[in-house]
Amino acid sequence: MIELTAAQARRVAVRSQLLDGSASGIRGSLRQLSLLQLDPTARVVPSHLLVLWSRLGRFDRTELDRLLWHDRALFEWNAFLYPIEDLPAYRSRMRRFPIGDGVWPRRARAWMRANASFRRYILRELESRGPLLSRDLEDRARVPWPSSGWTGDRNLSEMLEFMLARGDLAVVGRRTGQRLWDLATRWYPPGETLPAREADAFLAERRLRSLGICRRGPGLPARVEGVPGTWRIHPDALALGGKPVPQRTALLSPFDRLIHDRNRTEALFRFHYRMEIYVPRAQRRYGYFVLPILRGDRLVGRIDPEYDRRSRVLRVNAVHWEPHAREVPLERPLLNLARFLGAERVEPLPQAVR
């Protein structure tokens, strides 16, 4: 059993996520992070760009496009970006989609069987005309997708998503923000597919390596001082808990993997964080798109920024510091973010909310 102080556990988590200033380049960063989550919310900038900026500072966005669509060093699957080296493990997941025997996997399999001709139509169209946008295809579902939510009767979208998930299709680009679809066999490089057990073990190790420490998975058992329960720590991350993390300030996306697991965040950092995007304005405590502020290995506050693209102003609606945290200067990270966005200025924070 590895015994860690709370500070050592935080250092492992921060350094494993390259938030200590050690990140170098998009491809190298993604190899360590293992994935980047895509999300349409762009109050400031799309989440995957904000995650990279938090680690790299300003970077050339065209390089990310080149890595994705030209070099094919990365690939997009199920709303995440991954390094191409991990494709053999994800091919295994694709072949098994939908995984499990719960209500949703059974419903998805039944719907795909009922709409086999719809799937064949999409494959034929892409074979002869691809790559295509979704608007270039027809909804030929024989059985509508059953849902009482926002996916109800969105048959074409659901079929494309399912065919992507099972490895029939690949996202091969963007056109005016819309995904460009093609046959996976024409896009993904040839290569092996790992057996299911080997693939799952590989991805579990990748997850733990990227996080450094988490509640479950492979690795070494560990206890964290002052935190109940057992943790798992990656053997290569043991040395990361040594010397203090540099006093670097980073603004984190709500989807950043350092804080993605809210229970882990609260246990390791004593920081309670919830997104308030879907909370009515009058009931929000901190703001619509509030970003945690990381200083060294401490989460010291939250900031609610908003980029006005029309006026090219990065507005700071509010800053909230944790009760026992020392306020830190935010001018440098905000100016860096503004330059990354192409903003001409950062509007000063009104004195009333400082």
PDB file of C-alpha atoms in Angstrom, residues 149-278:
ATOM      1  CA  GLY A 149     -35.675  13.331 -25.619  1.00  0.00           C
ATOM      2  CA  TRP A 150     -33.858  15.490 -28.180  1.00  0.00           C
ATOM      3  CA  THR A 151     -32.816  12.447 -30.250  1.00  0.00           C
ATOM      4  CA  GLY A 152     -36.419  11.430 -30.894  1.00  0.00           C
ATOM      5  CA  ASP A 153     -37.079  10.810 -34.605  1.00  0.00           C
ATOM      6  CA  ARG A 154     -33.622  12.121 -35.588  1.00  0.00           C
ATOM      7  CA  ASN A 155     -33.087   8.962 -37.530  1.00  0.00           C
ATOM      8  CA  LEU A 156     -30.306  10.019 -39.882  1.00  0.00           C
ATOM      9  CA  SER A 157     -28.239  11.560 -37.100  1.00  0.00           C
ATOM     10  CA  GLU A 158     -28.654   8.489 -34.929  1.00  0.00           C
ATOM     11  CA  MET A 159     -27.759   6.103 -37.733  1.00  0.00           C
ATOM     12  CA  LEU A 160     -24.598   8.069 -38.536  1.00  0.00           C
ATOM     13  CA  GLU A 161     -23.620   8.109 -34.868  1.00  0.00           C
ATOM     14  CA  PHE A 162     -24.197   4.364 -34.526  1.00  0.00           C
ATOM     15  CA  MET A 163     -22.264   3.626 -37.706  1.00  0.00           C
ATOM     16  CA  LEU A 164     -19.398   5.777 -36.435  1.00  0.00           C
ATOM     17  CA  ALA A 165     -19.471   4.005 -33.071  1.00  0.00           C
ATOM     18  CA  ARG A 166     -19.348   0.568 -34.657  1.00  0.00           C
ATOM     19  CA  GLY A 167     -16.552   1.466 -37.070  1.00  0.00           C
ATOM     20  CA  ASP A 168     -18.519   1.570 -40.336  1.00  0.00           C
ATOM     21  CA  LEU A 169     -17.890   5.304 -40.801  1.00  0.00           C
ATOM     22  CA  ALA A 170     -15.262   7.855 -39.854  1.00  0.00           C
ATOM     23  CA  VAL A 171     -15.312  11.621 -39.418  1.00  0.00           C
ATOM     24  CA  VAL A 172     -12.871  12.835 -42.069  1.00  0.00           C
ATOM     25  CA  GLY A 173     -13.136  16.612 -41.784  1.00  0.00           C
ATOM     26  CA  ARG A 174     -15.319  19.627 -41.095  1.00  0.00           C
ATOM     27  CA  ARG A 175     -17.184  21.840 -43.557  1.00  0.00           C
ATOM     28  CA  THR A 176     -18.687  25.044 -42.096  1.00  0.00           C
ATOM     29  CA  GLY A 177     -18.545  23.336 -38.722  1.00  0.00           C
ATOM     30  CA  GLN A 178     -20.414  20.235 -39.915  1.00  0.00           C
ATOM     31  CA  ARG A 179     -18.863  16.797 -39.807  1.00  0.00           C
ATOM     32  CA  LEU A 180     -17.766  15.224 -43.064  1.00  0.00           C
ATOM     33  CA  TRP A 181     -18.461  11.482 -43.246  1.00  0.00           C
ATOM     34  CA  ASP A 182     -16.754   8.709 -45.200  1.00  0.00           C
ATOM     35  CA  LEU A 183     -16.187   4.979 -45.061  1.00  0.00           C
ATOM     36  CA  ALA A 184     -13.907   3.985 -42.202  1.00  0.00           C
ATOM     37  CA  THR A 185     -12.002   1.622 -44.483  1.00  0.00           C
ATOM     38  CA  ARG A 186     -11.000   4.591 -46.634  1.00  0.00           C
ATOM     39  CA  TRP A 187      -9.908   6.755 -43.715  1.00  0.00           C
ATOM     40  CA  TYR A 188      -8.390   4.701 -40.928  1.00  0.00           C
ATOM     41  CA  PRO A 189      -4.975   3.180 -41.607  1.00  0.00           C
ATOM     42  CA  PRO A 190      -4.803  -0.598 -41.952  1.00  0.00           C
ATOM     43  CA  GLY A 191      -3.855  -2.349 -38.755  1.00  0.00           C
ATOM     44  CA  GLU A 192      -4.725  -4.851 -36.096  1.00  0.00           C
ATOM     45  CA  THR A 193      -7.699  -5.014 -33.767  1.00  0.00           C
ATOM     46  CA  LEU A 194      -6.828  -5.985 -30.223  1.00  0.00           C
ATOM     47  CA  PRO A 195      -8.754  -8.822 -28.563  1.00  0.00           C
ATOM     48  CA  ALA A 196     -11.439  -7.528 -26.212  1.00  0.00           C
ATOM     49  CA  ARG A 197      -9.661  -8.299 -22.941  1.00  0.00           C
ATOM     50  CA  GLU A 198      -6.349  -6.916 -24.175  1.00  0.00           C
ATOM     51  CA  ALA A 199      -8.019  -3.762 -25.496  1.00  0.00           C
ATOM     52  CA  ASP A 200      -9.852  -3.115 -22.234  1.00  0.00           C
ATOM     53  CA  ALA A 201      -6.657  -3.617 -20.219  1.00  0.00           C
ATOM     54  CA  PHE A 202      -4.740  -1.282 -22.543  1.00  0.00           C
ATOM     55  CA  LEU A 203      -7.351   1.475 -22.257  1.00  0.00           C
ATOM     56  CA  ALA A 204      -7.592   1.104 -18.480  1.00  0.00           C
ATOM     57  CA  GLU A 205      -3.819   1.558 -18.254  1.00  0.00           C
ATOM     58  CA  ARG A 206      -3.981   4.559 -20.590  1.00  0.00           C
ATOM     59  CA  ARG A 207      -6.674   6.151 -18.433  1.00  0.00           C
ATOM     60  CA  LEU A 208      -4.711   5.655 -15.229  1.00  0.00           C
ATOM     61  CA  ARG A 209      -1.485   6.929 -16.807  1.00  0.00           C
ATOM     62  CA  SER A 210      -3.239  10.114 -17.949  1.00  0.00           C
ATOM     63  CA  LEU A 211      -4.821  10.732 -14.540  1.00  0.00           C
ATOM     64  CA  GLY A 212      -1.948   9.481 -12.411  1.00  0.00           C
ATOM     65  CA  ILE A 213      -4.269   8.530  -9.573  1.00  0.00           C
ATOM     66  CA  CYS A 214      -7.904   7.474  -9.488  1.00  0.00           C
ATOM     67  CA  ARG A 215     -10.321   5.322  -7.533  1.00  0.00           C
ATOM     68  CA  ARG A 216     -10.309   2.203  -9.721  1.00  0.00           C
ATOM     69  CA  GLY A 217      -8.297   0.445 -12.374  1.00  0.00           C
ATOM     70  CA  PRO A 218      -4.877  -1.171 -12.621  1.00  0.00           C
ATOM     71  CA  GLY A 219      -1.806   0.177 -10.864  1.00  0.00           C
ATOM     72  CA  LEU A 220      -0.677   0.162  -7.254  1.00  0.00           C
ATOM     73  CA  PRO A 221      -3.047   0.474  -4.287  1.00  0.00           C
ATOM     74  CA  ALA A 222      -2.644   3.736  -2.398  1.00  0.00           C
ATOM     75  CA  ARG A 223      -4.048   5.677   0.510  1.00  0.00           C
ATOM     76  CA  VAL A 224      -4.253   9.461   0.554  1.00  0.00           C
ATOM     77  CA  GLU A 225      -3.879  11.191   3.903  1.00  0.00           C
ATOM     78  CA  GLY A 226      -7.192  12.580   5.110  1.00  0.00           C
ATOM     79  CA  VAL A 227      -9.221  10.952   2.306  1.00  0.00           C
ATOM     80  CA  PRO A 228     -11.218   7.790   3.057  1.00  0.00           C
ATOM     81  CA  GLY A 229     -10.942   4.735   0.821  1.00  0.00           C
ATOM     82  CA  THR A 230      -8.360   3.196  -1.446  1.00  0.00           C
ATOM     83  CA  TRP A 231      -6.897   4.690  -4.629  1.00  0.00           C
ATOM     84  CA  ARG A 232      -4.899   3.324  -7.550  1.00  0.00           C
ATOM     85  CA  ILE A 233      -1.734   5.062  -8.679  1.00  0.00           C
ATOM     86  CA  HIS A 234       0.236   4.440 -11.849  1.00  0.00           C
ATOM     87  CA  PRO A 235       3.741   3.117 -11.044  1.00  0.00           C
ATOM     88  CA  ASP A 236       5.325   5.697 -13.360  1.00  0.00           C
ATOM     89  CA  ALA A 237       3.503   8.492 -11.515  1.00  0.00           C
ATOM     90  CA  LEU A 238       5.020   7.788  -8.103  1.00  0.00           C
ATOM     91  CA  ALA A 239       7.921  10.165  -8.732  1.00  0.00           C
ATOM     92  CA  LEU A 240       5.535  12.965  -9.751  1.00  0.00           C
ATOM     93  CA  GLY A 241       4.460  13.578  -6.165  1.00  0.00           C
ATOM     94  CA  GLY A 242       7.930  14.766  -5.142  1.00  0.00           C
ATOM     95  CA  LYS A 243       8.871  18.409  -5.398  1.00  0.00           C
ATOM     96  CA  PRO A 244       6.178  21.103  -5.448  1.00  0.00           C
ATOM     97  CA  VAL A 245       4.421  22.031  -8.671  1.00  0.00           C
ATOM     98  CA  PRO A 246       5.487  25.395 -10.167  1.00  0.00           C
ATOM     99  CA  GLN A 247       3.165  28.262  -9.232  1.00  0.00           C
ATOM    100  CA  ARG A 248       1.548  28.384 -12.652  1.00  0.00           C
ATOM    101  CA  THR A 249      -2.004  29.705 -13.140  1.00  0.00           C
ATOM    102  CA  ALA A 250      -4.323  27.826 -15.497  1.00  0.00           C
ATOM    103  CA  LEU A 251      -8.000  28.302 -16.324  1.00  0.00           C
ATOM    104  CA  LEU A 252      -9.662  24.920 -16.810  1.00  0.00           C
ATOM    105  CA  SER A 253     -12.464  23.875 -19.128  1.00  0.00           C
ATOM    106  CA  PRO A 254     -15.455  22.303 -17.351  1.00  0.00           C
ATOM    107  CA  PHE A 255     -14.576  19.167 -19.370  1.00  0.00           C
ATOM    108  CA  ASP A 256     -10.905  19.137 -18.380  1.00  0.00           C
ATOM    109  CA  ARG A 257      -9.911  15.645 -17.228  1.00  0.00           C
ATOM    110  CA  LEU A 258      -8.282  17.013 -14.071  1.00  0.00           C
ATOM    111  CA  ILE A 259     -11.763  17.929 -12.804  1.00  0.00           C
ATOM    112  CA  HIS A 260     -13.994  15.773 -14.993  1.00  0.00           C
ATOM    113  CA  ASP A 261     -14.676  13.343 -12.145  1.00  0.00           C
ATOM    114  CA  ARG A 262     -16.337  15.733  -9.687  1.00  0.00           C
ATOM    115  CA  ASN A 263     -16.093  13.315  -6.743  1.00  0.00           C
ATOM    116  CA  ARG A 264     -12.351  12.835  -7.352  1.00  0.00           C
ATOM    117  CA  THR A 265     -11.939  16.609  -7.602  1.00  0.00           C
ATOM    118  CA  GLU A 266     -13.662  17.129  -4.279  1.00  0.00           C
ATOM    119  CA  ALA A 267     -11.702  14.354  -2.558  1.00  0.00           C
ATOM    120  CA  LEU A 268      -8.238  15.392  -3.783  1.00  0.00           C
ATOM    121  CA  PHE A 269      -8.612  19.168  -4.076  1.00  0.00           C
ATOM    122  CA  ARG A 270     -11.397  19.930  -1.584  1.00  0.00           C
ATOM    123  CA  PHE A 271     -13.115  21.776  -4.423  1.00  0.00           C
ATOM    124  CA  HIS A 272     -16.844  21.380  -5.055  1.00  0.00           C
ATOM    125  CA  TYR A 273     -17.565  22.056  -8.728  1.00  0.00           C
ATOM    126  CA  ARG A 274     -20.716  21.797 -10.813  1.00  0.00           C
ATOM    127  CA  MET A 275     -21.562  23.151 -14.250  1.00  0.00           C
ATOM    128  CA  GLU A 276     -24.356  25.717 -14.255  1.00  0.00           C
ATOM    129  CA  ILE A 277     -25.107  25.845 -17.979  1.00  0.00           C
ATOM    130  CA  TYR A 278     -28.514  24.257 -17.479  1.00  0.00           C
TER     131      TYR A 278
END
